[in-house]
Amino acid sequence: MTYNRSPFQRVGLMKVFLRKLHRWLGIVMAVQVIAWMVSGLYFSIFPIEEIRGEHLTITPGPVSVDMLGQIAPPARVRQTIEAQFGTDWELSSLELINWEESAVWRVEGQVGTKAFTRLLNESGTGLLPELTAEQAGRLARNMLIVKREPVSIDRIESIKPGGEYRGRVLPVWKVSFDDS
């Protein structure tokens, strides 16, 4: 016995299949849209600083008057940078910052297409050495309101295409803490 369905019966089965497919695709898309709306609502209710975790860190204080004793003029800073890079560099920013309770110059610039960031001592005569992993861990720990020990400290030298890190000159230190 063979079952031969008429073309009308096959069309009817196809309609049933398409209705069910349409229903399930609608449910999947509705779940996605609801998740999107809930996450958008979350981000609109809570301040972005809390989402980023900025409420868990201590912002460095400004340079105090006591730190201004031996501050070099910007011309001295320029001489020190030119001693390292020559005269073919562009200044992006020059800022006096509080670095471990002393005033230092933070110089950001560009040589050709390569960006740089350098810290100079308060007298503007010498570059501060690059951070070690130990110093990066100590600085990151000291920036936390609730002190925790670092779980890992990694030096990031390059970013993969599509990476989420942006806005600062490489290399940087990534210090991770246990969230428990």
mmCIF file of the C-alpha atoms, coordinates in Angstrom:
data_MODEL
# 
_entry.id   MODEL 
# 
loop_
_atom_site.group_PDB 
_atom_site.id 
_atom_site.type_symbol 
_atom_site.label_atom_id 
_atom_site.label_alt_id 
_atom_site.label_comp_id 
_atom_site.label_asym_id 
_atom_site.label_entity_id 
_atom_site.label_seq_id 
_atom_site.pdbx_PDB_ins_code 
_atom_site.Cartn_x 
_atom_site.Cartn_y 
_atom_site.Cartn_z 
_atom_site.occupancy 
_atom_site.B_iso_or_equiv 
_atom_site.pdbx_formal_charge 
_atom_site.auth_seq_id 
_atom_site.auth_comp_id 
_atom_site.auth_asym_id 
_atom_site.auth_atom_id 
_atom_site.pdbx_PDB_model_num 
ATOM 1   C CA . MET A 1 1   ? 0.000  0.000  0.000  1.00 0.00 ? 1   MET A CA 1 
ATOM 2   C CA . THR A 1 2   ? 1.443  3.308  -1.005 1.00 0.00 ? 2   THR A CA 1 
ATOM 3   C CA . TYR A 1 3   ? 0.335  6.612  0.220  1.00 0.00 ? 3   TYR A CA 1 
ATOM 4   C CA . ASN A 1 4   ? 0.019  9.084  -2.533 1.00 0.00 ? 4   ASN A CA 1 
ATOM 5   C CA . ARG A 1 5   ? -0.920 12.451 -1.318 1.00 0.00 ? 5   ARG A CA 1 
ATOM 6   C CA . SER A 1 6   ? -2.577 14.844 -3.621 1.00 0.00 ? 6   SER A CA 1 
ATOM 7   C CA . PRO A 1 7   ? -0.897 18.176 -4.291 1.00 0.00 ? 7   PRO A CA 1 
ATOM 8   C CA . PHE A 1 8   ? -3.522 19.831 -2.103 1.00 0.00 ? 8   PHE A CA 1 
ATOM 9   C CA . GLN A 1 9   ? -2.556 17.658 0.854  1.00 0.00 ? 9   GLN A CA 1 
ATOM 10  C CA . ARG A 1 10  ? 1.159  18.484 0.402  1.00 0.00 ? 10  ARG A CA 1 
ATOM 11  C CA . VAL A 1 11  ? 0.371  22.203 0.326  1.00 0.00 ? 11  VAL A CA 1 
ATOM 12  C CA . GLY A 1 12  ? -1.625 21.802 3.534  1.00 0.00 ? 12  GLY A CA 1 
ATOM 13  C CA . LEU A 1 13  ? 1.320  20.109 5.285  1.00 0.00 ? 13  LEU A CA 1 
ATOM 14  C CA . MET A 1 14  ? 3.641  22.841 4.068  1.00 0.00 ? 14  MET A CA 1 
ATOM 15  C CA . LYS A 1 15  ? 1.322  25.512 5.498  1.00 0.00 ? 15  LYS A CA 1 
ATOM 16  C CA . VAL A 1 16  ? 1.250  23.766 8.867  1.00 0.00 ? 16  VAL A CA 1 
ATOM 17  C CA . PHE A 1 17  ? 5.056  23.495 8.895  1.00 0.00 ? 17  PHE A CA 1 
ATOM 18  C CA . LEU A 1 18  ? 5.502  27.159 7.946  1.00 0.00 ? 18  LEU A CA 1 
ATOM 19  C CA . ARG A 1 19  ? 3.028  28.296 10.618 1.00 0.00 ? 19  ARG A CA 1 
ATOM 20  C CA . LYS A 1 20  ? 4.930  26.352 13.298 1.00 0.00 ? 20  LYS A CA 1 
ATOM 21  C CA . LEU A 1 21  ? 8.285  27.625 12.037 1.00 0.00 ? 21  LEU A CA 1 
ATOM 22  C CA . HIS A 1 22  ? 6.951  31.191 12.046 1.00 0.00 ? 22  HIS A CA 1 
ATOM 23  C CA . ARG A 1 23  ? 5.642  30.789 15.608 1.00 0.00 ? 23  ARG A CA 1 
ATOM 24  C CA . TRP A 1 24  ? 8.981  29.465 16.952 1.00 0.00 ? 24  TRP A CA 1 
ATOM 25  C CA . LEU A 1 25  ? 11.044 32.088 15.130 1.00 0.00 ? 25  LEU A CA 1 
ATOM 26  C CA . GLY A 1 26  ? 8.743  34.759 16.601 1.00 0.00 ? 26  GLY A CA 1 
ATOM 27  C CA . ILE A 1 27  ? 9.237  33.376 20.113 1.00 0.00 ? 27  ILE A CA 1 
ATOM 28  C CA . VAL A 1 28  ? 13.041 33.314 19.707 1.00 0.00 ? 28  VAL A CA 1 
ATOM 29  C CA . MET A 1 29  ? 13.065 36.882 18.400 1.00 0.00 ? 29  MET A CA 1 
ATOM 30  C CA . ALA A 1 30  ? 10.732 38.054 21.168 1.00 0.00 ? 30  ALA A CA 1 
ATOM 31  C CA . VAL A 1 31  ? 13.093 36.638 23.805 1.00 0.00 ? 31  VAL A CA 1 
ATOM 32  C CA . GLN A 1 32  ? 16.010 38.450 22.161 1.00 0.00 ? 32  GLN A CA 1 
ATOM 33  C CA . VAL A 1 33  ? 14.109 41.766 22.026 1.00 0.00 ? 33  VAL A CA 1 
ATOM 34  C CA . ILE A 1 34  ? 13.022 41.427 25.672 1.00 0.00 ? 34  ILE A CA 1 
ATOM 35  C CA . ALA A 1 35  ? 16.633 40.721 26.752 1.00 0.00 ? 35  ALA A CA 1 
ATOM 36  C CA . TRP A 1 36  ? 17.770 43.759 24.774 1.00 0.00 ? 36  TRP A CA 1 
ATOM 37  C CA . MET A 1 37  ? 15.135 45.966 26.416 1.00 0.00 ? 37  MET A CA 1 
ATOM 38  C CA . VAL A 1 38  ? 15.948 44.705 29.942 1.00 0.00 ? 38  VAL A CA 1 
ATOM 39  C CA . SER A 1 39  ? 19.670 45.355 29.473 1.00 0.00 ? 39  SER A CA 1 
ATOM 40  C CA . GLY A 1 40  ? 18.922 48.829 28.096 1.00 0.00 ? 40  GLY A CA 1 
ATOM 41  C CA . LEU A 1 41  ? 16.690 49.544 31.080 1.00 0.00 ? 41  LEU A CA 1 
ATOM 42  C CA . TYR A 1 42  ? 19.476 48.389 33.443 1.00 0.00 ? 42  TYR A CA 1 
ATOM 43  C CA . PHE A 1 43  ? 21.999 50.712 31.781 1.00 0.00 ? 43  PHE A CA 1 
ATOM 44  C CA . SER A 1 44  ? 19.588 53.641 31.910 1.00 0.00 ? 44  SER A CA 1 
ATOM 45  C CA . ILE A 1 45  ? 18.720 53.163 35.602 1.00 0.00 ? 45  ILE A CA 1 
ATOM 46  C CA . PHE A 1 46  ? 22.233 52.686 37.015 1.00 0.00 ? 46  PHE A CA 1 
ATOM 47  C CA . PRO A 1 47  ? 24.927 55.366 36.594 1.00 0.00 ? 47  PRO A CA 1 
ATOM 48  C CA . ILE A 1 48  ? 27.646 54.444 34.085 1.00 0.00 ? 48  ILE A CA 1 
ATOM 49  C CA . GLU A 1 49  ? 30.300 55.046 36.778 1.00 0.00 ? 49  GLU A CA 1 
ATOM 50  C CA . GLU A 1 50  ? 28.774 52.238 38.857 1.00 0.00 ? 50  GLU A CA 1 
ATOM 51  C CA . ILE A 1 51  ? 28.636 49.909 35.862 1.00 0.00 ? 51  ILE A CA 1 
ATOM 52  C CA . ARG A 1 52  ? 32.326 50.592 35.179 1.00 0.00 ? 52  ARG A CA 1 
ATOM 53  C CA . GLY A 1 53  ? 33.185 50.009 38.846 1.00 0.00 ? 53  GLY A CA 1 
ATOM 54  C CA . GLU A 1 54  ? 34.479 53.531 39.446 1.00 0.00 ? 54  GLU A CA 1 
ATOM 55  C CA . HIS A 1 55  ? 32.727 53.586 42.822 1.00 0.00 ? 55  HIS A CA 1 
ATOM 56  C CA . LEU A 1 56  ? 35.185 50.899 43.968 1.00 0.00 ? 56  LEU A CA 1 
ATOM 57  C CA . THR A 1 57  ? 38.328 52.960 43.320 1.00 0.00 ? 57  THR A CA 1 
ATOM 58  C CA . ILE A 1 58  ? 40.031 55.978 44.827 1.00 0.00 ? 58  ILE A CA 1 
ATOM 59  C CA . THR A 1 59  ? 40.781 58.747 42.363 1.00 0.00 ? 59  THR A CA 1 
ATOM 60  C CA . PRO A 1 60  ? 44.260 60.213 42.768 1.00 0.00 ? 60  PRO A CA 1 
ATOM 61  C CA . GLY A 1 61  ? 44.274 63.569 44.472 1.00 0.00 ? 61  GLY A CA 1 
ATOM 62  C CA . PRO A 1 62  ? 45.431 66.764 42.812 1.00 0.00 ? 62  PRO A CA 1 
ATOM 63  C CA . VAL A 1 63  ? 48.955 68.067 43.070 1.00 0.00 ? 63  VAL A CA 1 
ATOM 64  C CA . SER A 1 64  ? 49.225 69.807 46.434 1.00 0.00 ? 64  SER A CA 1 
ATOM 65  C CA . VAL A 1 65  ? 50.982 73.098 47.093 1.00 0.00 ? 65  VAL A CA 1 
ATOM 66  C CA . ASP A 1 66  ? 53.641 71.237 49.115 1.00 0.00 ? 66  ASP A CA 1 
ATOM 67  C CA . MET A 1 67  ? 54.628 69.275 45.988 1.00 0.00 ? 67  MET A CA 1 
ATOM 68  C CA . LEU A 1 68  ? 55.354 72.402 43.950 1.00 0.00 ? 68  LEU A CA 1 
ATOM 69  C CA . GLY A 1 69  ? 58.784 73.063 45.457 1.00 0.00 ? 69  GLY A CA 1 
ATOM 70  C CA . GLN A 1 70  ? 61.061 71.915 42.636 1.00 0.00 ? 70  GLN A CA 1 
ATOM 71  C CA . ILE A 1 71  ? 58.731 71.981 39.631 1.00 0.00 ? 71  ILE A CA 1 
ATOM 72  C CA . ALA A 1 72  ? 60.573 72.563 36.371 1.00 0.00 ? 72  ALA A CA 1 
ATOM 73  C CA . PRO A 1 73  ? 59.208 74.912 33.735 1.00 0.00 ? 73  PRO A CA 1 
ATOM 74  C CA . PRO A 1 74  ? 57.750 73.291 30.612 1.00 0.00 ? 74  PRO A CA 1 
ATOM 75  C CA . ALA A 1 75  ? 60.795 74.426 28.615 1.00 0.00 ? 75  ALA A CA 1 
ATOM 76  C CA . ARG A 1 76  ? 62.963 72.055 30.698 1.00 0.00 ? 76  ARG A CA 1 
ATOM 77  C CA . VAL A 1 77  ? 60.488 69.235 30.040 1.00 0.00 ? 77  VAL A CA 1 
ATOM 78  C CA . ARG A 1 78  ? 60.774 69.960 26.315 1.00 0.00 ? 78  ARG A CA 1 
ATOM 79  C CA . GLN A 1 79  ? 64.577 69.713 26.463 1.00 0.00 ? 79  GLN A CA 1 
ATOM 80  C CA . THR A 1 80  ? 64.376 66.323 28.198 1.00 0.00 ? 80  THR A CA 1 
ATOM 81  C CA . ILE A 1 81  ? 61.887 64.942 25.662 1.00 0.00 ? 81  ILE A CA 1 
ATOM 82  C CA . GLU A 1 82  ? 63.972 66.274 22.760 1.00 0.00 ? 82  GLU A CA 1 
ATOM 83  C CA . ALA A 1 83  ? 67.025 64.557 24.237 1.00 0.00 ? 83  ALA A CA 1 
ATOM 84  C CA . GLN A 1 84  ? 65.167 61.253 23.888 1.00 0.00 ? 84  GLN A CA 1 
ATOM 85  C CA . PHE A 1 85  ? 63.221 61.735 20.637 1.00 0.00 ? 85  PHE A CA 1 
ATOM 86  C CA . GLY A 1 86  ? 65.021 64.568 18.817 1.00 0.00 ? 86  GLY A CA 1 
ATOM 87  C CA . THR A 1 87  ? 63.165 67.623 17.593 1.00 0.00 ? 87  THR A CA 1 
ATOM 88  C CA . ASP A 1 88  ? 60.713 65.733 15.353 1.00 0.00 ? 88  ASP A CA 1 
ATOM 89  C CA . TRP A 1 89  ? 57.906 65.139 17.860 1.00 0.00 ? 89  TRP A CA 1 
ATOM 90  C CA . GLU A 1 90  ? 54.468 66.600 18.477 1.00 0.00 ? 90  GLU A CA 1 
ATOM 91  C CA . LEU A 1 91  ? 52.989 67.393 21.877 1.00 0.00 ? 91  LEU A CA 1 
ATOM 92  C CA . SER A 1 92  ? 49.479 66.051 22.563 1.00 0.00 ? 92  SER A CA 1 
ATOM 93  C CA . SER A 1 93  ? 49.291 66.975 26.253 1.00 0.00 ? 93  SER A CA 1 
ATOM 94  C CA . LEU A 1 94  ? 51.481 68.118 29.123 1.00 0.00 ? 94  LEU A CA 1 
ATOM 95  C CA . GLU A 1 95  ? 50.109 67.657 32.604 1.00 0.00 ? 95  GLU A CA 1 
ATOM 96  C CA . LEU A 1 96  ? 51.385 67.908 36.164 1.00 0.00 ? 96  LEU A CA 1 
ATOM 97  C CA . ILE A 1 97  ? 50.063 64.911 38.122 1.00 0.00 ? 97  ILE A CA 1 
ATOM 98  C CA . ASN A 1 98  ? 50.242 63.436 41.614 1.00 0.00 ? 98  ASN A CA 1 
ATOM 99  C CA . TRP A 1 99  ? 52.311 60.249 41.300 1.00 0.00 ? 99  TRP A CA 1 
ATOM 100 C CA . GLU A 1 100 ? 52.811 58.404 44.587 1.00 0.00 ? 100 GLU A CA 1 
ATOM 101 C CA . GLU A 1 101 ? 52.672 61.629 46.609 1.00 0.00 ? 101 GLU A CA 1 
ATOM 102 C CA . SER A 1 102 ? 55.073 63.579 44.417 1.00 0.00 ? 102 SER A CA 1 
ATOM 103 C CA . ALA A 1 103 ? 54.492 65.840 41.439 1.00 0.00 ? 103 ALA A CA 1 
ATOM 104 C CA . VAL A 1 104 ? 55.594 64.525 38.057 1.00 0.00 ? 104 VAL A CA 1 
ATOM 105 C CA . TRP A 1 105 ? 55.137 65.692 34.488 1.00 0.00 ? 105 TRP A CA 1 
ATOM 106 C CA . ARG A 1 106 ? 53.025 63.465 32.234 1.00 0.00 ? 106 ARG A CA 1 
ATOM 107 C CA . VAL A 1 107 ? 53.898 64.083 28.594 1.00 0.00 ? 107 VAL A CA 1 
ATOM 108 C CA . GLU A 1 108 ? 51.869 62.592 25.756 1.00 0.00 ? 108 GLU A CA 1 
ATOM 109 C CA . GLY A 1 109 ? 52.980 63.085 22.208 1.00 0.00 ? 109 GLY A CA 1 
ATOM 110 C CA . GLN A 1 110 ? 53.719 61.570 18.868 1.00 0.00 ? 110 GLN A CA 1 
ATOM 111 C CA . VAL A 1 111 ? 56.873 60.831 16.898 1.00 0.00 ? 111 VAL A CA 1 
ATOM 112 C CA . GLY A 1 112 ? 55.867 60.264 13.292 1.00 0.00 ? 112 GLY A CA 1 
ATOM 113 C CA . THR A 1 113 ? 52.924 57.853 13.562 1.00 0.00 ? 113 THR A CA 1 
ATOM 114 C CA . LYS A 1 114 ? 53.924 56.370 16.915 1.00 0.00 ? 114 LYS A CA 1 
ATOM 115 C CA . ALA A 1 115 ? 52.311 57.777 20.066 1.00 0.00 ? 115 ALA A CA 1 
ATOM 116 C CA . PHE A 1 116 ? 54.148 57.903 23.390 1.00 0.00 ? 116 PHE A CA 1 
ATOM 117 C CA . THR A 1 117 ? 53.514 58.670 27.055 1.00 0.00 ? 117 THR A CA 1 
ATOM 118 C CA . ARG A 1 118 ? 56.374 59.533 29.395 1.00 0.00 ? 118 ARG A CA 1 
ATOM 119 C CA . LEU A 1 119 ? 56.595 60.536 33.040 1.00 0.00 ? 119 LEU A CA 1 
ATOM 120 C CA . LEU A 1 120 ? 59.325 62.994 33.996 1.00 0.00 ? 120 LEU A CA 1 
ATOM 121 C CA . ASN A 1 121 ? 60.502 63.784 37.496 1.00 0.00 ? 121 ASN A CA 1 
ATOM 122 C CA . GLU A 1 122 ? 59.378 67.055 39.025 1.00 0.00 ? 122 GLU A CA 1 
ATOM 123 C CA . SER A 1 123 ? 62.587 68.829 38.024 1.00 0.00 ? 123 SER A CA 1 
ATOM 124 C CA . GLY A 1 124 ? 61.951 67.793 34.412 1.00 0.00 ? 124 GLY A CA 1 
ATOM 125 C CA . THR A 1 125 ? 65.490 66.491 34.017 1.00 0.00 ? 125 THR A CA 1 
ATOM 126 C CA . GLY A 1 126 ? 64.923 62.750 33.883 1.00 0.00 ? 126 GLY A CA 1 
ATOM 127 C CA . LEU A 1 127 ? 62.443 60.148 32.766 1.00 0.00 ? 127 LEU A CA 1 
ATOM 128 C CA . LEU A 1 128 ? 60.918 57.926 35.412 1.00 0.00 ? 128 LEU A CA 1 
ATOM 129 C CA . PRO A 1 129 ? 61.694 54.253 34.742 1.00 0.00 ? 129 PRO A CA 1 
ATOM 130 C CA . GLU A 1 130 ? 58.949 52.069 33.292 1.00 0.00 ? 130 GLU A CA 1 
ATOM 131 C CA . LEU A 1 131 ? 56.689 50.373 35.791 1.00 0.00 ? 131 LEU A CA 1 
ATOM 132 C CA . THR A 1 132 ? 57.557 46.882 36.889 1.00 0.00 ? 132 THR A CA 1 
ATOM 133 C CA . ALA A 1 133 ? 54.868 44.247 37.462 1.00 0.00 ? 133 ALA A CA 1 
ATOM 134 C CA . GLU A 1 134 ? 55.331 44.649 41.217 1.00 0.00 ? 134 GLU A CA 1 
ATOM 135 C CA . GLN A 1 135 ? 54.850 48.435 41.069 1.00 0.00 ? 135 GLN A CA 1 
ATOM 136 C CA . ALA A 1 136 ? 51.791 48.095 38.809 1.00 0.00 ? 136 ALA A CA 1 
ATOM 137 C CA . GLY A 1 137 ? 50.222 45.643 41.266 1.00 0.00 ? 137 GLY A CA 1 
ATOM 138 C CA . ARG A 1 138 ? 50.963 47.896 44.245 1.00 0.00 ? 138 ARG A CA 1 
ATOM 139 C CA . LEU A 1 139 ? 49.566 50.992 42.505 1.00 0.00 ? 139 LEU A CA 1 
ATOM 140 C CA . ALA A 1 140 ? 46.403 49.162 41.432 1.00 0.00 ? 140 ALA A CA 1 
ATOM 141 C CA . ARG A 1 141 ? 45.916 47.740 44.943 1.00 0.00 ? 141 ARG A CA 1 
ATOM 142 C CA . ASN A 1 142 ? 46.306 51.200 46.476 1.00 0.00 ? 142 ASN A CA 1 
ATOM 143 C CA . MET A 1 143 ? 43.606 52.566 44.149 1.00 0.00 ? 143 MET A CA 1 
ATOM 144 C CA . LEU A 1 144 ? 40.981 50.180 45.547 1.00 0.00 ? 144 LEU A CA 1 
ATOM 145 C CA . ILE A 1 145 ? 38.712 51.280 48.385 1.00 0.00 ? 145 ILE A CA 1 
ATOM 146 C CA . VAL A 1 146 ? 38.568 47.706 49.712 1.00 0.00 ? 146 VAL A CA 1 
ATOM 147 C CA . LYS A 1 147 ? 42.154 46.455 49.555 1.00 0.00 ? 147 LYS A CA 1 
ATOM 148 C CA . ARG A 1 148 ? 42.663 43.130 47.767 1.00 0.00 ? 148 ARG A CA 1 
ATOM 149 C CA . GLU A 1 149 ? 45.691 41.306 46.507 1.00 0.00 ? 149 GLU A CA 1 
ATOM 150 C CA . PRO A 1 150 ? 46.132 40.993 42.730 1.00 0.00 ? 150 PRO A CA 1 
ATOM 151 C CA . VAL A 1 151 ? 45.405 37.580 41.210 1.00 0.00 ? 151 VAL A CA 1 
ATOM 152 C CA . SER A 1 152 ? 47.361 38.254 38.012 1.00 0.00 ? 152 SER A CA 1 
ATOM 153 C CA . ILE A 1 153 ? 49.427 41.037 36.504 1.00 0.00 ? 153 ILE A CA 1 
ATOM 154 C CA . ASP A 1 154 ? 49.917 40.997 32.735 1.00 0.00 ? 154 ASP A CA 1 
ATOM 155 C CA . ARG A 1 155 ? 51.768 43.362 30.430 1.00 0.00 ? 155 ARG A CA 1 
ATOM 156 C CA . ILE A 1 156 ? 49.690 44.154 27.336 1.00 0.00 ? 156 ILE A CA 1 
ATOM 157 C CA . GLU A 1 157 ? 51.893 45.051 24.377 1.00 0.00 ? 157 GLU A CA 1 
ATOM 158 C CA . SER A 1 158 ? 49.439 44.689 21.493 1.00 0.00 ? 158 SER A CA 1 
ATOM 159 C CA . ILE A 1 159 ? 45.695 44.490 21.003 1.00 0.00 ? 159 ILE A CA 1 
ATOM 160 C CA . LYS A 1 160 ? 43.988 42.015 18.705 1.00 0.00 ? 160 LYS A CA 1 
ATOM 161 C CA . PRO A 1 161 ? 41.712 43.529 16.053 1.00 0.00 ? 161 PRO A CA 1 
ATOM 162 C CA . GLY A 1 162 ? 38.309 44.181 17.610 1.00 0.00 ? 162 GLY A CA 1 
ATOM 163 C CA . GLY A 1 163 ? 39.753 44.311 21.137 1.00 0.00 ? 163 GLY A CA 1 
ATOM 164 C CA . GLU A 1 164 ? 37.976 46.460 23.686 1.00 0.00 ? 164 GLU A CA 1 
ATOM 165 C CA . TYR A 1 165 ? 41.037 48.358 24.923 1.00 0.00 ? 165 TYR A CA 1 
ATOM 166 C CA . ARG A 1 166 ? 41.408 51.825 23.457 1.00 0.00 ? 166 ARG A CA 1 
ATOM 167 C CA . GLY A 1 167 ? 42.369 55.333 24.376 1.00 0.00 ? 167 GLY A CA 1 
ATOM 168 C CA . ARG A 1 168 ? 45.851 54.843 25.853 1.00 0.00 ? 168 ARG A CA 1 
ATOM 169 C CA . VAL A 1 169 ? 49.310 54.230 24.484 1.00 0.00 ? 169 VAL A CA 1 
ATOM 170 C CA . LEU A 1 170 ? 50.636 50.673 24.738 1.00 0.00 ? 170 LEU A CA 1 
ATOM 171 C CA . PRO A 1 171 ? 52.219 48.919 26.582 1.00 0.00 ? 171 PRO A CA 1 
ATOM 172 C CA . VAL A 1 172 ? 50.010 48.880 29.693 1.00 0.00 ? 172 VAL A CA 1 
ATOM 173 C CA . TRP A 1 173 ? 49.665 46.666 32.751 1.00 0.00 ? 173 TRP A CA 1 
ATOM 174 C CA . LYS A 1 174 ? 46.462 44.688 33.314 1.00 0.00 ? 174 LYS A CA 1 
ATOM 175 C CA . VAL A 1 175 ? 45.984 43.928 37.015 1.00 0.00 ? 175 VAL A CA 1 
ATOM 176 C CA . SER A 1 176 ? 43.200 41.460 37.866 1.00 0.00 ? 176 SER A CA 1 
ATOM 177 C CA . PHE A 1 177 ? 41.680 41.005 41.282 1.00 0.00 ? 177 PHE A CA 1 
ATOM 178 C CA . ASP A 1 178 ? 39.561 38.214 42.774 1.00 0.00 ? 178 ASP A CA 1 
ATOM 179 C CA . ASP A 1 179 ? 35.928 39.340 42.794 1.00 0.00 ? 179 ASP A CA 1 
ATOM 180 C CA . SER A 1 180 ? 34.906 37.259 45.801 1.00 0.00 ? 180 SER A CA 1 
# 
